[in-house]
XYZ file of C-alpha atoms in Angstrom:
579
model
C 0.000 0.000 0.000
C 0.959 3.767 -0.103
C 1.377 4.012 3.237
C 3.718 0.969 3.927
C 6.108 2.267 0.838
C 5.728 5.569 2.583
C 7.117 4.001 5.533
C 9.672 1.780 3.765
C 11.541 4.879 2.118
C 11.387 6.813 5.549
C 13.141 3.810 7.441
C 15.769 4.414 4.443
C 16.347 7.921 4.588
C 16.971 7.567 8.763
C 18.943 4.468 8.030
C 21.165 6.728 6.342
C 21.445 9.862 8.256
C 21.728 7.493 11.528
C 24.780 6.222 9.410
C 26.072 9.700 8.644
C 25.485 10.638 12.860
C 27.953 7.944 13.616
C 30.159 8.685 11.196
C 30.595 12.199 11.459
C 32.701 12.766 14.510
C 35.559 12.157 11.904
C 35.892 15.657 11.207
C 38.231 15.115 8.335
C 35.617 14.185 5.757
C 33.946 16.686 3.926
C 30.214 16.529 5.168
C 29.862 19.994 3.246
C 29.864 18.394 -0.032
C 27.287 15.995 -1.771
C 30.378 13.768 -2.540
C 29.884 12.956 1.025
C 26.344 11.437 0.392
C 27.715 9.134 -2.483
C 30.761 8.108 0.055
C 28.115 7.515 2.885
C 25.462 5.006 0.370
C 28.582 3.294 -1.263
C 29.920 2.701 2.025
C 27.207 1.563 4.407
C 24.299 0.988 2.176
C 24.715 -1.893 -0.123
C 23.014 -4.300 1.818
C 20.004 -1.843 3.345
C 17.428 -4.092 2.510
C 18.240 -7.018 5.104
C 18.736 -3.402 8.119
C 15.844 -1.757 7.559
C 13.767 -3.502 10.645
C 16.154 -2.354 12.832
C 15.774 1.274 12.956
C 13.153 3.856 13.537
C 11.606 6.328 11.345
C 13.107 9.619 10.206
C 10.309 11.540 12.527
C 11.360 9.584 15.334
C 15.039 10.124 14.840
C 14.526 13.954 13.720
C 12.040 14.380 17.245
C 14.969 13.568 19.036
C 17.327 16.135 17.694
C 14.151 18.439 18.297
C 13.253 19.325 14.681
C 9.973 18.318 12.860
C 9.644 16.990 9.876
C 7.362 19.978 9.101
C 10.267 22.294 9.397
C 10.288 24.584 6.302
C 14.767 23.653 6.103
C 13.456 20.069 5.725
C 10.474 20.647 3.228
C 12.591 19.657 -0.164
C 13.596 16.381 1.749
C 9.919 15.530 2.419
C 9.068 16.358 -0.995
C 11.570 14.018 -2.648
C 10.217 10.916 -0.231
C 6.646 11.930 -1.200
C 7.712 12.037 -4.692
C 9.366 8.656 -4.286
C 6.719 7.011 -2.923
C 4.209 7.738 -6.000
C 6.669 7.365 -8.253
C 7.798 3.834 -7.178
C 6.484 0.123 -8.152
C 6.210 -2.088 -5.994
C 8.772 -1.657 -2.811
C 10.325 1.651 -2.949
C 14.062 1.230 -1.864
C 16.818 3.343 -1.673
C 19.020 3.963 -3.639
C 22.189 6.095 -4.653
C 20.203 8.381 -6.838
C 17.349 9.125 -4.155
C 19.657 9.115 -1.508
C 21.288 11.629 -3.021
C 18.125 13.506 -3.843
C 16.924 13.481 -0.630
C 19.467 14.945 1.587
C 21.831 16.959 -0.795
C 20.211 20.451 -0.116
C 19.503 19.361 3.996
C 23.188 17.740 4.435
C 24.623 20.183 6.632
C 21.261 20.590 8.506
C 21.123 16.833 8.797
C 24.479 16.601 10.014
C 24.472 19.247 12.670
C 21.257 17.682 14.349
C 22.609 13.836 14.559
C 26.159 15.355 15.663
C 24.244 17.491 18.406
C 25.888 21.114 16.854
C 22.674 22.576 17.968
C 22.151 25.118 20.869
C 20.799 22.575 23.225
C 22.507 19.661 22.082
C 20.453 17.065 24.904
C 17.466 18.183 23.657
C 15.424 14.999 24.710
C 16.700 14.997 28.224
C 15.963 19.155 28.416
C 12.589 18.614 26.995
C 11.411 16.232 30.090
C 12.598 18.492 32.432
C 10.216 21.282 30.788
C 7.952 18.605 30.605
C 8.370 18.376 34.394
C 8.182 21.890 35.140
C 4.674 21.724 32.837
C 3.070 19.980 35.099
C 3.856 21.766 38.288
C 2.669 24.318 36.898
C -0.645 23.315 36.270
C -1.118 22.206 39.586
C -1.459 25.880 40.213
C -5.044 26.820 41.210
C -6.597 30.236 41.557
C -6.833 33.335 39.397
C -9.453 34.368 37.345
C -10.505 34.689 33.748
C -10.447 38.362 31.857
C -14.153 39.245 32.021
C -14.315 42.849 30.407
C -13.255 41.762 26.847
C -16.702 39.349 26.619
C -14.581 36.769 23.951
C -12.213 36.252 26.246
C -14.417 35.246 29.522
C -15.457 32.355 27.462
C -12.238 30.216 27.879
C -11.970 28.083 30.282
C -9.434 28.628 33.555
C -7.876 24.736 33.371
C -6.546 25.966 29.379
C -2.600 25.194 29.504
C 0.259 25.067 27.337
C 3.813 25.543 26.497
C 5.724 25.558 23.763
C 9.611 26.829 22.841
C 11.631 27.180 19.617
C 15.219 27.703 20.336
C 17.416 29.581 17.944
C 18.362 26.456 15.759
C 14.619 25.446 15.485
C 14.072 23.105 17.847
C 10.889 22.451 18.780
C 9.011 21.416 22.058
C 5.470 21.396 22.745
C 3.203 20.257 25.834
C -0.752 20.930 26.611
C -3.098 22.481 24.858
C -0.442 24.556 22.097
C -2.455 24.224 18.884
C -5.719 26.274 20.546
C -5.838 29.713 18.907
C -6.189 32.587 21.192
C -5.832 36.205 21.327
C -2.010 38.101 21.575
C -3.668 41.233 23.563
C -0.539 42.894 25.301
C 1.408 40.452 23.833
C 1.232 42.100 20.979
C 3.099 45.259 21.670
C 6.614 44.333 21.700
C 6.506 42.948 18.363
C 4.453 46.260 17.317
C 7.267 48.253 18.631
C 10.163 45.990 17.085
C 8.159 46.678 13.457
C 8.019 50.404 14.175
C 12.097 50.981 14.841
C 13.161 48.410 12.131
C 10.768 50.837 10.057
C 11.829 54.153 11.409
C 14.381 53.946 13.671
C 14.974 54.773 17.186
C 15.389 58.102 17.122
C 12.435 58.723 15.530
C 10.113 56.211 17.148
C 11.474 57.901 20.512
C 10.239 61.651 19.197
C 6.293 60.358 20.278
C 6.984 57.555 23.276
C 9.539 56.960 26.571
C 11.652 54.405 27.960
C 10.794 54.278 31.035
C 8.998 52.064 33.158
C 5.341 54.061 34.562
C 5.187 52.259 37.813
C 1.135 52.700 37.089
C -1.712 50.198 35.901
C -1.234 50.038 31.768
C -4.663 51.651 31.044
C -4.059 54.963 33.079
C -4.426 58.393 31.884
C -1.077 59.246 32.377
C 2.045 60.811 30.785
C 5.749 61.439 31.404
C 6.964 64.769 32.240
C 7.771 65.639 28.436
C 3.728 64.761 28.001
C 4.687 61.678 25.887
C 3.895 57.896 26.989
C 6.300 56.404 29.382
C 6.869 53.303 27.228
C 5.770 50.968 24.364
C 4.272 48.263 26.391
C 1.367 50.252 28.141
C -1.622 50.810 26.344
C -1.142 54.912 25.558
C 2.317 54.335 24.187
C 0.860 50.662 22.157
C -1.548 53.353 20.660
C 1.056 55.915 19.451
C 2.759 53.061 17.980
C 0.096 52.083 15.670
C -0.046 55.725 14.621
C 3.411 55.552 13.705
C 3.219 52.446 11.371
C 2.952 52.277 7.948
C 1.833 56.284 7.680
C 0.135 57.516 4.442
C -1.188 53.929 3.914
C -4.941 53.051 4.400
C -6.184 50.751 7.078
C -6.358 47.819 4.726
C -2.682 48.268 4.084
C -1.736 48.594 7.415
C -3.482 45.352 8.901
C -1.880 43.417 5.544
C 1.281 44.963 6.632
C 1.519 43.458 9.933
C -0.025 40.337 9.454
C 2.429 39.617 6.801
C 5.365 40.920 9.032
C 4.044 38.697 12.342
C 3.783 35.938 9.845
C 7.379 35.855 8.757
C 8.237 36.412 12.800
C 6.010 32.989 13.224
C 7.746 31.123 10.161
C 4.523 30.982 8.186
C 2.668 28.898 10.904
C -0.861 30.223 12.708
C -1.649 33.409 12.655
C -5.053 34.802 12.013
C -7.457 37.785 12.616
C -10.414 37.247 15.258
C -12.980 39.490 14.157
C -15.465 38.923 17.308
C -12.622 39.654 19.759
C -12.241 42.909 17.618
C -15.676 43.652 17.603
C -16.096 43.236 21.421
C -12.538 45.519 21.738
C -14.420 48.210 20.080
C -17.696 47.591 21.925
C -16.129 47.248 25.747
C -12.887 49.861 25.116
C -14.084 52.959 26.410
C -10.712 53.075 28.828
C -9.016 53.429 25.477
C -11.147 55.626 23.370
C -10.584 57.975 26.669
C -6.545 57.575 26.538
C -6.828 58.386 22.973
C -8.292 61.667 23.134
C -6.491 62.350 26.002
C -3.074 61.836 23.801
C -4.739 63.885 21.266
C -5.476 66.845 23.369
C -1.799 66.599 24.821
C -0.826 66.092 20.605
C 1.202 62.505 21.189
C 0.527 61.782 17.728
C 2.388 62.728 14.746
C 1.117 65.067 12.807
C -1.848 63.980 10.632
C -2.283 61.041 12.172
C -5.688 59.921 12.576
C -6.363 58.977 16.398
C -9.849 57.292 15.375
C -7.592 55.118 12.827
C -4.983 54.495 15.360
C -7.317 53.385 17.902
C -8.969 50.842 15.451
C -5.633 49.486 14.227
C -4.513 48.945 17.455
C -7.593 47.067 18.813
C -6.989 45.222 15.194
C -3.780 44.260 16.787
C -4.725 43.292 20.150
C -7.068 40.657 18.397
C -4.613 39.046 16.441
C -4.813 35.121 16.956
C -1.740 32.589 17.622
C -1.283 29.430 19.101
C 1.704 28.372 21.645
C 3.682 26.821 18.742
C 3.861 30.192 16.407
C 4.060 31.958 19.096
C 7.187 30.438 20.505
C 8.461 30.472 17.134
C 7.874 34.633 17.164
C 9.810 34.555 20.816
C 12.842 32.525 18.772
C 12.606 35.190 16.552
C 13.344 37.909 18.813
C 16.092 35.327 20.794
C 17.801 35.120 17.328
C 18.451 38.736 16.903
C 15.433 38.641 14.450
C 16.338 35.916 12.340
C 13.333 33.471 11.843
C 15.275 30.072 12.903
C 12.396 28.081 10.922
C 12.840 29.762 7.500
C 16.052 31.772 8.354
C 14.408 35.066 6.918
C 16.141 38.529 8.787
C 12.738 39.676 9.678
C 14.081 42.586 11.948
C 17.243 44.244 12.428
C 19.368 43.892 15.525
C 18.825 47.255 16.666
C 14.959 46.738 16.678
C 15.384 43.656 18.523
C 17.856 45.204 20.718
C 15.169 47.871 22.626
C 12.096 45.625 22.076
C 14.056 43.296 24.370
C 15.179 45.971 26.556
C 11.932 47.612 26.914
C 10.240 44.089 27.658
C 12.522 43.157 30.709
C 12.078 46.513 32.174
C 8.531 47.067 31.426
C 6.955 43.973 30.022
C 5.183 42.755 32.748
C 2.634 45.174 33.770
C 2.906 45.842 37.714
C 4.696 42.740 38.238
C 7.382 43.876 35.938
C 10.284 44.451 39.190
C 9.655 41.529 40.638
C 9.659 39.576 37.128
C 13.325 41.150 36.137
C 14.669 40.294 39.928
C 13.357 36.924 39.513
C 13.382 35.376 36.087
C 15.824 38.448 34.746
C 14.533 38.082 31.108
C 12.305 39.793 28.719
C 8.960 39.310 28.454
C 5.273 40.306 27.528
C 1.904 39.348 29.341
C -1.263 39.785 27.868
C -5.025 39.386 29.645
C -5.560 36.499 27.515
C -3.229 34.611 29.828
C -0.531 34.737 27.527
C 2.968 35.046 28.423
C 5.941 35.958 25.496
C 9.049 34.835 27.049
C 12.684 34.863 25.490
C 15.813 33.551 26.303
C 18.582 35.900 24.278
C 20.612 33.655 22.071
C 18.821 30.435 23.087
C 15.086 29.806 22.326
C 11.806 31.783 22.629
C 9.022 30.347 24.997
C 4.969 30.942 24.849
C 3.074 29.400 27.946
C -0.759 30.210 28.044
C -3.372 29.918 30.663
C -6.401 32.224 30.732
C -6.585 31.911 34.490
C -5.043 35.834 35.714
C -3.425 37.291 38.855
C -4.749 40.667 40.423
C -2.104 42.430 37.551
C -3.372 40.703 34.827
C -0.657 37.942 34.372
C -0.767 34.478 33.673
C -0.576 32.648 37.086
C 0.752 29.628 35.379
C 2.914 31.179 32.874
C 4.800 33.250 35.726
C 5.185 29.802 37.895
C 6.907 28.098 34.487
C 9.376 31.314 33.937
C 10.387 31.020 37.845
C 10.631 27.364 37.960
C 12.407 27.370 34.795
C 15.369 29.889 36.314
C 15.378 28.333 38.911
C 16.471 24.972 37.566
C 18.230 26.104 34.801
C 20.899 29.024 34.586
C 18.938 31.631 32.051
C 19.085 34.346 34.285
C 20.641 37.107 32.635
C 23.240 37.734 35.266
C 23.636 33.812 36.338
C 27.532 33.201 36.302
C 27.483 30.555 33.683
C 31.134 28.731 35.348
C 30.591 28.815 38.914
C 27.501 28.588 40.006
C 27.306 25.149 39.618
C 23.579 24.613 41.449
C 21.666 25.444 38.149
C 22.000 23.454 34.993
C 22.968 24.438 31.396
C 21.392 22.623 28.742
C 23.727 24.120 25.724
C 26.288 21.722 27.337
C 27.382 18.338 25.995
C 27.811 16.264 28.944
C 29.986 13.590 27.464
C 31.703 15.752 25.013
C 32.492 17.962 28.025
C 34.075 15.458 29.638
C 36.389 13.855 27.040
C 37.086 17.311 26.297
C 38.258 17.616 29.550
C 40.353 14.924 30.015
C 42.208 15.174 26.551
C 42.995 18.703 27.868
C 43.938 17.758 31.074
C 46.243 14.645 29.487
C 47.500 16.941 27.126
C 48.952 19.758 29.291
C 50.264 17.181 31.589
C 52.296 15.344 29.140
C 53.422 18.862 27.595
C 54.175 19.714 30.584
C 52.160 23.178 30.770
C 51.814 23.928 34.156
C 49.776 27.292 33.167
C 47.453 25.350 31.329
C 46.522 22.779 34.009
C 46.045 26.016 36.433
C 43.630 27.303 34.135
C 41.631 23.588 34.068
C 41.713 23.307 37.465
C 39.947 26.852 38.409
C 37.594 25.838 36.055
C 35.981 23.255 38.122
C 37.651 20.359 35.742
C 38.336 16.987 38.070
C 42.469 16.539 38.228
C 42.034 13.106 38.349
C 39.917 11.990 35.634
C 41.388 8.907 33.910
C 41.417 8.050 30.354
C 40.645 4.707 29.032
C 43.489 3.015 30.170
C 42.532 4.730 33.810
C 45.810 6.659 33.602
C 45.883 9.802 35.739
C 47.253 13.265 34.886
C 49.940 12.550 37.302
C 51.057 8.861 35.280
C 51.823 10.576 32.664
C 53.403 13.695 34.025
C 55.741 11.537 35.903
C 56.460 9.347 33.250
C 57.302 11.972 31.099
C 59.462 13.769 34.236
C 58.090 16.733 34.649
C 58.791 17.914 37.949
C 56.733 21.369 37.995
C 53.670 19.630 37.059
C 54.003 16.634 39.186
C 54.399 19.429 42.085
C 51.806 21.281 41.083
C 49.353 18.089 40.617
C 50.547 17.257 44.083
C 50.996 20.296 46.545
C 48.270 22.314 44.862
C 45.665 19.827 43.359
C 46.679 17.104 45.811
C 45.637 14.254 43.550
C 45.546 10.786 44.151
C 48.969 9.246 43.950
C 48.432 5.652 44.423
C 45.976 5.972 41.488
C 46.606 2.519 39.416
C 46.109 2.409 35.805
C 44.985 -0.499 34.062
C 48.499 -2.562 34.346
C 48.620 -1.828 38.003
C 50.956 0.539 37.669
C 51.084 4.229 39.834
C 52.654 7.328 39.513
C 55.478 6.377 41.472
C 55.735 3.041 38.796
C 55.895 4.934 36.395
C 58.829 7.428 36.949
C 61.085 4.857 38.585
C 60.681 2.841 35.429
C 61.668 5.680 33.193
C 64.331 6.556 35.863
C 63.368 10.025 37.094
C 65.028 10.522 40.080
C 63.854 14.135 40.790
C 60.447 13.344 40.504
C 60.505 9.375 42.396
C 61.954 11.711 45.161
C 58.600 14.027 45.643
C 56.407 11.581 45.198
C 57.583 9.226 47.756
C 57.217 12.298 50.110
C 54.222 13.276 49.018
C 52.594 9.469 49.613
C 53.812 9.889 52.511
C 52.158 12.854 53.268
C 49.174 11.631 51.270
C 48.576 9.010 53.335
C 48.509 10.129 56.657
C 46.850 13.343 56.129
C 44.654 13.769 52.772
C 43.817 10.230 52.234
C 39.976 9.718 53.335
C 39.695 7.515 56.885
C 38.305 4.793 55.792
C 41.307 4.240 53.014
C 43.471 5.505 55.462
C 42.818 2.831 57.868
C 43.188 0.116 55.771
C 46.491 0.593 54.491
C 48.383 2.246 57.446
C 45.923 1.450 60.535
C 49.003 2.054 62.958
C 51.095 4.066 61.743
C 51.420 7.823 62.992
C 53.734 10.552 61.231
C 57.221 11.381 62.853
C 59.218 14.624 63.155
C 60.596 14.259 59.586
C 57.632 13.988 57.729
C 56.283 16.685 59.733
C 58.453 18.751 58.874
C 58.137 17.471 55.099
C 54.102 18.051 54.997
C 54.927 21.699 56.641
C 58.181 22.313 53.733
C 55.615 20.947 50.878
C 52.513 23.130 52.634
C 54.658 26.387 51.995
C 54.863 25.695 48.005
C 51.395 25.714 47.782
């Protein structure tokens, strides 16, 4: 049947990229090239016929690198298997030609994913702890649904979800991500963004502030040059839309944004909610009474319509997404506006710069303090229980829960952003080497480690005593063993390196009678290559060792009587003074 070729030809394709995964950490072939393809079939796929059974299918695999195989990078890949299928008689199989078809324009995507290149490169194991954090989350009670906008009273409170896109376009999403609801506030920062990129700073600046009000966003209130404090409250949201697109007609404005909010998404949901509109219009009397108010105090540009304004911005406010493109706009922002789904510069740095700026200062309504001292990253609430979160450089996040606190935030979506700073080390001033309590997903645990150790092998046997200063104050282990469990100190003592061996010794106080996998120590090792020098400190330090740094219950069982005398006293107290 259709389907069963479909699936033969996708067990195919992953047998091949699995292939190319394992292969790659060669990093003297040239994955770059299609010539790489051809080596890859030639080599490992003559007999994929009898090894298709054993491996999964290329949306498995590709779900645990964290892309989709809906990923706009991946769509000519898809295409070609689709093709293949209804092209094919009988049993579609692979081979060179398809292959070749298949991944030649996705080969360096393809390759970066199975070698784990991307941002978070554990992205299965990150994912369950979000997954975990999820769910605490929505044991979260209380809070109450927006009730002034009618459309929005009609969701109900137990409505949760969470999705992220990181900057490489990974994707993650848990609860309900694919219902459509309202941006609201959310939409402001990514108003704002349009309206620099557009006109620059300086100019946008002319009509709004920077500053944070330290007032409820709907009040009547201005700065002292009689402009809006900032962006994200609704006089200076307002303003915005005024400055947007001037000279065109409404029609052109609304197409304007939708299509720029639809590159920020990657192409995925966004839509236009006409009954949320209409009840904006109906129920916004606050707002018709902040426009006029910035009319009589001449906020507005000149000829700028405030009637128009007011209707594009309630326009904007009822702008539908789901979790998924909304994370997707979040990675946007993260990626310096880059879209990491399509790759499309949808904004330029600067823009992105202040939007994220003005979010962590002001982004939050009058929670917006305690947010930045807590989470310390930017992001934008609206009454719709959304919450805009992004990670700089890493990923974007959109949680969603209609149920509100007494500011108008999402209870739920402020519990994830704590919880998830809390376990891992986003905070914009967490010290990313020492403060070893949070984790840091971008890291590779076992690459970090043989990384380590062939650094710490290498300086050793060099003999670089700066180097192995610099490893040890950066947390590394001194006595991490390679894989025939020989030490830093084997082979800096076989080698005869007395500087190191002292410094491995007095200052790091490694293990000396550390055996590697003949039996052999330290000590072994630079009698047998007959340095006297360094057989002469290490027989002190043992000594030393032994009675002194050597945990008790080690201690007891290899020396259980002995005590030190005056000369290695006065040894341990000569050594102590090099340290």
């Amino acid at each position: 049947s259709y389907c069963e070729q479909f699936i033969t030809v996708i067990k195919n394709l992953v047998l091949s990229c699995l292939i190319i995964s394992c292969f790659t950490c060669h990093s003297t072939l040239p994955f770059k090239s299609l010539g790489s393809a051809r080596f890859f079939f030639f080599m490992y796929l003559k007999e994929v016929s009898y090894v298709i059974k054993y491996f999964f299918n290329l949306k498995q695999a590709l779900r645990g690198t964290g892309l989709l195989t809906s990923d706009p990078r991946l769509k000519d890949c898809m295409q070609q298997i689709h093709q293949a299928v209804q092209e094919s008689v009988g049993t579609a199989m692979m081979d060179q030609e398809l292959f070749r078809k298949c991944v030649g324009s996705n080969i360096v995507l393809l390759t970066q994913a199975f070698q784990r290149k991307f941002i978070i490169p554990e992205f299965e194991s990150f994912t369950s702890l979000i997954n975990h954090l999820y769910y605490n989350a929505q044991a979260q009670k209380g809070g109450k649904v927006a009730n002034y906008i009618p459309q929005l009273a009609k969701f109900s409170p137990d409505l949760w979800g969470v999705s992220l896109c990181t900057v490489d376009g990974q994707r993650h999403a848990i609860g309900d991500t694919n219902l459509p609801f309202c941006l609201q506030s959310c939409v402001m920062p990514l108003e704002y963004a349009l309206a620099v990129h557009e006109a620059g700073t300086e100019q946008v600046h002319k009509y709004v502030g920077k500053e944070p009000s330290g007032l409820k966003f709907n009040k009547l209130y201005l700065d002292e040059e009689d402009k809006p404090h900032n962006p994200m409250v609704n006089a200076g949201a307002i303003v915005i839309s005024s400055l947007l697109k001037p000279g065109s007609n409404k029609a052109e404005k609304f197409d304007f944004m939708m299509d720029y909010l639809k590159k920020m998404a990657g192409r995925e949901y966004v839509a236009f909610s006409n009954a949320t509109f209409q009840s904006e219009k109906e129920t916004g009397d606050r707002n018709y009474a902040i426009g006029y108010y910035l009319k009589e105090k001449k906020c507005f540009p000149s000829g700028a319509d405030m009637m128009a304004a007011l209707d594009f911005y309630f326009q904007l406010c009822s702008i539908e997404v789901t979790c998924e493109s909304g994370s997707v706009m979040a990675a946007t922002l993260a990626n310096g506006g880059i879209c990491p789904i399509t790759g499309e510069q949808v904004l330029s740095a600067e823009a992105v710069r202040n939007t994220l700026s003005l979010m962590h200062s002001c982004g939050m309504y009058d929670f917006s303090g305690q947010f930045a001292f807590h989470v310390g990253l930017p992001a934008k609430s609206g009454v719709s229980g959304a919450v805009l979160l992004v990670v700089p450089n890493i990923m974007g996040v959109m949680c969603w829960s209609p149920a509100l606190d007494r500011v108008g935030n999402s209870i739920r979506g402020i519990h994830f952003c704590q919880e998830l700073v809390s376990l891992f080390n986003f905070h914009n001033y967490d010290n990313l080497r020492h403060f070893v309590k949070k984790l840091d997903p971008r890291r590779q645990t076992g690459h970090e480690r043989n990384k380590s150790v062939v650094d710490l092998m290498f300086a050793a046997y060099s003999g670089d005593v700066s180097a192995l200063r610099r490893i040890a104050l950066s947390a590394v282990n001194m006595e991490l063993t390679d894989y025939d469990t020989r030490t830093a100190l084997h082979v800096a003592s076989a080698e005869g390196h007395l500087d190191t061996v002292k410094f491995l010794t007095h200052t790091c106080k490694v293990n000396p009678n550390a055996k590697d996998r003949w039996g052999n120590t330290p000590l072994d090792d630079a009698m047998q290559f007959g340095h006297n020098a360094v057989v002469k400190v290490l027989q002190e330090y043992q000594s030393i060792y032994t009675h002194t740094l050597m945990p008790e219950e080690l201690r007891s069982d290899m020396c259980p009587d002995s005590t030190m005398d005056t000369e290695e006293l006065k040894s341990m107290e000569a050594l102590e003074s090099l340290v």
